[in-house]
Amino acid sequence: MANNAKCIIDAKNIVKIYQNGSDELKVLDDVTLQVFEGDFTAILGPSGSGKSTLMNILGCLDLPTSGQYLLDGLDVLKASDNELSGIRNKKIGFVFQKFNLLPRLTALQNVMLPLLYRGISESEAMERAKQKLTLLGLEDRLTHRPNELSGGQQQRVAIARAIVGNPDIVLADEPTGNLDSKSSQDAMEIFKELNQQGNTIVIITHDIEVAEQVNKIFYIRDGKIYNDGGKGVG
Amino acid sequence: MKLKQLLKLVFINITQNKVRTFLTTLGVIVGTATIFMVVAIGAGGEARVNEQYAKLNVGTIIVMPAARGKVADPLTKKDALLFQESENVARAFPLLRGNGSITYDNFSTNAGFQAIQPGFQDSNHLTVQQGRALVEDDEKKKNKYAVVGAELANTLTDGNPSGIVGRSISINSRKFEVVGVYNPVGDSGTGMSYDDSAFIPYTVGEKYLLGTRANPTIIVQATGLETVQSAIEDITNILNETHRAGGAEQFRILDAGSRLVAAQESARTMSLLLLAVAAVVLIVSGIGIMNVMFVTVKERTREIGTLKAIGAKKREILGQFLIEAVVISLVGGVLGVIIGFAAVPLLKYFELPALPSISGILLGLVFSVITGVFFGFYPAWKAAELNPIDALRYE
């Protein structure tokens, strides 16, 4: 796809090998992929395909055994532990399958958290978190704790947390995996809307129905990417 | 993350599990309360010792016959004068001591009596609360006068000593006129209570009460605490000179300062012992904190993974859990100090001297915080070092 947009994710020849005793397990085998600013992308693959490992590497939670990964032009492999924390905080917004909200914090506090880790003042963080929660239709759930919210609402809080810091990219790992079909559809609509507002979104999923709603799909199987991010079924 | 926010986060976590937090603090409460009370008891004990020995002249040396009863080669007044010639000795007084029945107004009690030279009173802080002290004239004229110690006066008069001056008492059936009553002086350091004795002129004691059985003790004042040892050496040398037959061997030389030091030391040893107990309690409570923190870290593994994913740095995770441990222990410390304070009247009821002090509060709190930091560090470090992927995957 011809593209003049900025390249956010630029991963080349990514290899990830897990050492299990004397056995070597090649989970990612020479993966190359690019995600551009404004993309709405899915990485689609069955379980065991290596998509979670890929997501961990793209999310700077893990480092590849070999290869090169530039995130927004920044060489992730050369970053220190602290720098990786900073990258995750500022450049990436995570959405997890199980929402991963902190159970003792209110919805508002959960969404404020990434900003607080960035050193932003409490009042400003609160303002921005409120704004995002309102955007996602949760303005009357600010002081609710996760266990007082439905699954769909919890995932919306998690999405609010992912986008509150205006990251370069939102990484969603099976975001609909724990939701009923109605809530799943709602979540996908939210992602679409966020994408239309200019957010770059990558969804990691095994669900073809989810993948069909995005603009680009990378198929992954046995640690290999089978297309270069075109649209279609393969 | 700013410290204020970190504290807020810790506060939210701690208050969500109040029962566990409280149970964890129990050990710290006991430990801190113990430290606080130990310091209070230590201070109280020391104050009691100091009070007891307040009037004690620490430079006092007592030279007395090693054997009781009749001695072949007793000390003499002349010995006292010889001792006084030593440059390390300020003054030396011979003293005759006895025990016997003292009667006043048909009431008899068994008490000590001491025959002294008038100068003895000054050097032993004996001052009169009523009447007058013994004087040189009494000594010369062999006046049968007596001055009684405060406690003895109380005993004889059933707590109302005001009328005793001018009346007569009998010591071992010999009549003496009471001319004065001393103020209380506490422990004399000479092995005999001054407060519970009657005092008569030395010459009178020699003549009437003890006669040939007179076997004087000599009370020596060294010029200072630091010259006590040299004075004892001088005295030993003099005794070896003047009592050639048996030498200094037949006499015992005691110094009062060492008794004070011993008493202070035993009070201090007691404090240290109790402090050791408190330390053990705190170590045990620290292990408790460590345990709970490990459980907490385990329980929140996925949370820690989430925090790392949204950008928490290692030191922020470490800080969060360390602060949590410290806050738990500090809460225990504060409660411990409060309970310690509440226990002070109880200690006093059991006649344990307790003196609450700022240093006790600080020591208790400092130890509780140290416990939290020390035992909270390893679990917090474990949390900080968690691999984010494993942590996120943890069920």
Short mmCIF file of N, CA, C and O in Angstrom, two decimals, chain A residues 18 56 61-62 81-83 85-86 88-89 92 94 96 98-105 109-110 113-114 116-122 145 161, chain B residues 1-2 4-6 8-9 12-14 16-17 300 302-303 305-317 320 387-389 392-393 395:
data_model
loop_
_atom_site.label_atom_id
_atom_site.label_comp_id
_atom_site.label_asym_id
_atom_site.label_seq_id
_atom_site.Cartn_x
_atom_site.Cartn_y
_atom_site.Cartn_z
N TYR A 18 12.45 -19.08 22.25
CA TYR A 18 12.39 -19.43 23.67
C TYR A 18 13.25 -20.65 23.91
O TYR A 18 13.15 -21.63 23.19
N ASN A 56 3.61 -8.67 22.48
CA ASN A 56 4.48 -8.29 23.59
C ASN A 56 5.70 -7.52 23.10
O ASN A 56 6.14 -6.56 23.74
N LEU A 61 7.03 -4.90 25.83
CA LEU A 61 7.02 -5.66 27.09
C LEU A 61 8.10 -6.74 27.03
O LEU A 61 8.48 -7.30 28.05
N ASP A 62 8.55 -7.03 25.83
CA ASP A 62 9.53 -8.10 25.63
C ASP A 62 10.45 -7.67 24.49
O ASP A 62 10.08 -6.81 23.69
N ASP A 81 15.81 -0.34 30.53
CA ASP A 81 14.58 -0.74 31.20
C ASP A 81 13.67 0.45 31.50
O ASP A 81 12.47 0.43 31.25
N ASN A 82 14.30 1.50 32.03
CA ASN A 82 13.54 2.70 32.36
C ASN A 82 12.98 3.38 31.12
O ASN A 82 11.85 3.86 31.13
N GLU A 83 13.80 3.40 30.06
CA GLU A 83 13.34 4.02 28.83
C GLU A 83 12.17 3.24 28.25
O GLU A 83 11.22 3.83 27.72
N SER A 85 9.96 1.65 29.95
CA SER A 85 8.78 2.05 30.74
C SER A 85 8.22 3.36 30.20
O SER A 85 7.01 3.52 30.04
N GLY A 86 9.14 4.29 29.90
CA GLY A 86 8.71 5.58 29.37
C GLY A 86 8.05 5.43 28.02
O GLY A 86 7.02 6.08 27.73
N ARG A 88 6.47 2.75 26.86
CA ARG A 88 5.15 2.15 27.08
C ARG A 88 4.16 3.19 27.58
O ARG A 88 2.99 3.20 27.22
N ASN A 89 4.67 4.07 28.43
CA ASN A 89 3.78 5.06 29.03
C ASN A 89 3.31 6.11 28.02
O ASN A 89 2.15 6.49 28.01
N ILE A 92 2.49 4.01 23.80
CA ILE A 92 1.63 2.84 23.61
C ILE A 92 0.46 2.89 24.59
O ILE A 92 0.62 3.23 25.76
N PHE A 94 -2.33 0.19 26.01
CA PHE A 94 -2.71 -1.22 25.98
C PHE A 94 -4.19 -1.42 26.32
O PHE A 94 -4.72 -0.78 27.23
N PHE A 96 -6.41 -4.86 27.22
CA PHE A 96 -6.23 -6.30 27.44
C PHE A 96 -7.55 -7.05 27.33
O PHE A 96 -8.63 -6.48 27.53
N LYS A 98 -8.67 -9.21 29.42
CA LYS A 98 -9.36 -9.23 30.72
C LYS A 98 -9.39 -7.86 31.36
O LYS A 98 -9.48 -7.73 32.58
N PHE A 99 -9.31 -6.85 30.55
CA PHE A 99 -9.43 -5.44 30.94
C PHE A 99 -8.28 -4.96 31.82
O PHE A 99 -7.81 -3.85 31.68
N ASN A 100 -7.88 -5.82 32.80
CA ASN A 100 -6.77 -5.46 33.69
C ASN A 100 -6.93 -4.08 34.33
O ASN A 100 -6.00 -3.29 34.38
N LEU A 101 -8.11 -3.83 34.85
CA LEU A 101 -8.28 -2.61 35.64
C LEU A 101 -7.84 -2.91 37.07
O LEU A 101 -7.93 -4.04 37.53
N LEU A 102 -7.37 -1.88 37.77
CA LEU A 102 -7.00 -2.09 39.17
C LEU A 102 -8.28 -2.11 40.01
O LEU A 102 -9.02 -1.12 40.03
N PRO A 103 -8.54 -3.24 40.69
CA PRO A 103 -9.85 -3.45 41.31
C PRO A 103 -10.18 -2.45 42.42
O PRO A 103 -11.33 -2.18 42.68
N ARG A 104 -9.13 -1.90 43.07
CA ARG A 104 -9.42 -1.03 44.21
C ARG A 104 -9.55 0.43 43.81
O ARG A 104 -9.88 1.27 44.63
N LEU A 105 -9.28 0.71 42.54
CA LEU A 105 -9.38 2.09 42.08
C LEU A 105 -10.71 2.30 41.34
O LEU A 105 -11.24 1.39 40.74
N GLN A 109 -9.90 6.90 38.56
CA GLN A 109 -8.52 6.72 39.02
C GLN A 109 -7.74 5.78 38.09
O GLN A 109 -6.56 6.00 37.81
N ASN A 110 -8.44 4.74 37.61
CA ASN A 110 -7.79 3.82 36.67
C ASN A 110 -7.32 4.55 35.42
O ASN A 110 -6.22 4.32 34.94
N LEU A 113 -4.25 6.89 35.91
CA LEU A 113 -2.98 6.28 36.29
C LEU A 113 -1.82 6.50 35.29
O LEU A 113 -0.72 6.91 35.70
N PRO A 114 -2.03 6.25 33.97
CA PRO A 114 -0.90 6.45 33.05
C PRO A 114 -0.38 7.88 33.08
O PRO A 114 0.82 8.10 32.96
N LEU A 116 -0.49 9.89 35.66
CA LEU A 116 0.23 10.10 36.93
C LEU A 116 1.64 9.52 36.84
O LEU A 116 2.59 10.11 37.34
N TYR A 117 1.76 8.36 36.17
CA TYR A 117 3.10 7.79 36.00
C TYR A 117 3.95 8.66 35.09
O TYR A 117 5.17 8.56 35.09
N ARG A 118 3.32 9.53 34.32
CA ARG A 118 4.06 10.43 33.46
C ARG A 118 4.47 11.67 34.23
O ARG A 118 5.22 12.50 33.74
N GLY A 119 3.95 11.81 35.46
CA GLY A 119 4.32 12.96 36.28
C GLY A 119 3.39 14.16 36.09
O GLY A 119 3.68 15.26 36.52
N ILE A 120 2.26 13.91 35.42
CA ILE A 120 1.30 14.99 35.22
C ILE A 120 0.54 15.23 36.52
O ILE A 120 0.29 14.30 37.29
N SER A 121 0.20 16.49 36.76
CA SER A 121 -0.45 16.82 38.03
C SER A 121 -1.81 16.14 38.14
O SER A 121 -2.44 15.81 37.14
N GLU A 122 -2.23 15.94 39.38
CA GLU A 122 -3.46 15.21 39.63
C GLU A 122 -4.67 15.91 39.00
O GLU A 122 -5.53 15.26 38.39
N ARG A 145 -16.20 1.32 40.95
CA ARG A 145 -15.05 0.42 40.89
C ARG A 145 -15.33 -0.64 39.82
O ARG A 145 -16.50 -0.88 39.48
N ARG A 161 -8.37 4.35 29.36
CA ARG A 161 -7.03 4.37 29.94
C ARG A 161 -5.96 4.29 28.86
O ARG A 161 -4.90 4.92 28.96
N MET B 1 5.87 8.94 38.79
CA MET B 1 4.70 9.30 39.61
C MET B 1 5.14 10.11 40.82
O MET B 1 6.16 9.83 41.44
N LYS B 2 4.39 11.12 41.13
CA LYS B 2 4.75 11.95 42.28
C LYS B 2 4.48 11.19 43.58
O LYS B 2 3.60 10.34 43.65
N LYS B 4 3.15 12.06 46.27
CA LYS B 4 1.82 12.25 46.83
C LYS B 4 0.83 11.22 46.24
O LYS B 4 0.04 10.62 46.96
N GLN B 5 0.94 11.04 44.93
CA GLN B 5 0.05 10.07 44.27
C GLN B 5 0.37 8.64 44.70
O GLN B 5 -0.52 7.83 44.90
N LEU B 6 1.69 8.39 44.86
CA LEU B 6 2.12 7.06 45.28
C LEU B 6 1.53 6.76 46.67
O LEU B 6 1.02 5.67 46.92
N LYS B 8 -1.11 8.04 47.92
CA LYS B 8 -2.54 7.88 47.78
C LYS B 8 -2.88 6.45 47.36
O LYS B 8 -3.78 5.82 47.90
N LEU B 9 -2.09 5.98 46.40
CA LEU B 9 -2.28 4.62 45.90
C LEU B 9 -2.09 3.60 47.03
O LEU B 9 -2.88 2.67 47.20
N ILE B 12 -5.01 3.71 49.38
CA ILE B 12 -6.17 2.98 48.85
C ILE B 12 -5.99 1.48 49.04
O ILE B 12 -6.88 0.78 49.52
N ASN B 13 -4.78 1.00 48.73
CA ASN B 13 -4.53 -0.45 48.84
C ASN B 13 -4.63 -0.93 50.28
O ASN B 13 -5.20 -1.98 50.56
N ILE B 14 -4.05 -0.15 51.19
CA ILE B 14 -4.01 -0.58 52.59
C ILE B 14 -5.40 -0.56 53.22
O ILE B 14 -5.79 -1.48 53.93
N GLN B 16 -8.17 -0.90 51.83
CA GLN B 16 -9.11 -1.86 51.26
C GLN B 16 -9.07 -3.19 52.00
O GLN B 16 -9.96 -4.01 51.87
N ASN B 17 -7.99 -3.40 52.73
CA ASN B 17 -7.88 -4.67 53.44
C ASN B 17 -7.50 -4.41 54.89
O ASN B 17 -6.41 -4.72 55.35
N ARG B 300 -1.22 -9.50 43.70
CA ARG B 300 -1.34 -8.37 42.78
C ARG B 300 -0.42 -8.51 41.58
O ARG B 300 -0.10 -7.53 40.92
N ARG B 302 -0.79 -9.66 38.62
CA ARG B 302 -1.32 -9.20 37.34
C ARG B 302 -1.43 -7.67 37.33
O ARG B 302 -1.20 -7.02 36.32
N GLU B 303 -1.78 -7.14 38.51
CA GLU B 303 -1.83 -5.69 38.65
C GLU B 303 -0.47 -5.06 38.37
O GLU B 303 -0.37 -4.03 37.72
N GLY B 305 1.87 -6.32 36.58
CA GLY B 305 2.06 -6.41 35.13
C GLY B 305 1.35 -5.27 34.42
O GLY B 305 1.92 -4.63 33.52
N THR B 306 0.12 -5.02 34.83
CA THR B 306 -0.65 -3.93 34.21
C THR B 306 0.05 -2.60 34.42
O THR B 306 0.22 -1.81 33.49
N LEU B 307 0.50 -2.36 35.68
CA LEU B 307 1.18 -1.11 35.98
C LEU B 307 2.43 -0.94 35.11
O LEU B 307 2.71 0.13 34.61
N LYS B 308 3.15 -2.06 34.93
CA LYS B 308 4.35 -1.98 34.09
C LYS B 308 3.96 -1.68 32.65
O LYS B 308 4.65 -0.93 31.95
N ALA B 309 2.85 -2.29 32.19
CA ALA B 309 2.42 -2.07 30.81
C ALA B 309 2.04 -0.60 30.59
O ALA B 309 2.28 -0.05 29.52
N ILE B 310 1.46 0.02 31.58
CA ILE B 310 1.05 1.42 31.36
C ILE B 310 2.16 2.39 31.75
O ILE B 310 1.96 3.59 31.75
N GLY B 311 3.35 1.85 32.05
CA GLY B 311 4.50 2.74 32.14
C GLY B 311 5.12 2.92 33.52
O GLY B 311 5.94 3.81 33.71
N ALA B 312 4.74 2.10 34.51
CA ALA B 312 5.37 2.22 35.82
C ALA B 312 6.81 1.75 35.73
O ALA B 312 7.09 0.69 35.15
N LYS B 313 7.72 2.55 36.27
CA LYS B 313 9.12 2.14 36.28
C LYS B 313 9.36 1.20 37.46
O LYS B 313 8.58 1.18 38.42
N LYS B 314 10.49 0.47 37.37
CA LYS B 314 10.83 -0.47 38.45
C LYS B 314 10.85 0.22 39.80
O LYS B 314 10.32 -0.28 40.78
N ARG B 315 11.49 1.39 39.82
CA ARG B 315 11.62 2.04 41.13
C ARG B 315 10.28 2.53 41.66
O ARG B 315 10.09 2.69 42.86
N GLU B 316 9.33 2.76 40.74
CA GLU B 316 8.01 3.17 41.20
C GLU B 316 7.25 1.99 41.82
O GLU B 316 6.54 2.14 42.81
N ILE B 317 7.42 0.81 41.22
CA ILE B 317 6.81 -0.39 41.80
C ILE B 317 7.47 -0.69 43.15
O ILE B 317 6.80 -0.92 44.16
N GLN B 320 6.30 1.77 45.67
CA GLN B 320 4.91 1.56 46.11
C GLN B 320 4.84 0.48 47.18
O GLN B 320 4.22 0.68 48.23
N ASN B 387 8.84 -9.92 35.62
CA ASN B 387 8.80 -9.79 34.17
C ASN B 387 7.36 -9.40 33.78
O ASN B 387 6.42 -10.10 34.14
N PRO B 388 7.17 -8.29 33.06
CA PRO B 388 5.81 -7.81 32.81
C PRO B 388 4.92 -8.85 32.09
O PRO B 388 3.72 -8.93 32.38
N ILE B 389 5.52 -9.61 31.19
CA ILE B 389 4.70 -10.58 30.44
C ILE B 389 4.19 -11.68 31.38
O ILE B 389 3.00 -12.01 31.39
N LEU B 392 1.56 -10.28 33.63
CA LEU B 392 0.27 -10.06 32.97
C LEU B 392 -0.47 -11.37 32.75
O LEU B 392 -1.69 -11.43 32.76
N ARG B 393 0.31 -12.44 32.55
CA ARG B 393 -0.28 -13.73 32.25
C ARG B 393 -0.75 -14.44 33.53
O ARG B 393 -1.49 -15.41 33.47
N GLU B 395 -2.45 -15.84 36.65
CA GLU B 395 -3.89 -15.96 37.00
C GLU B 395 -4.06 -15.88 38.50
O GLU B 395 -3.57 -16.70 39.22
#
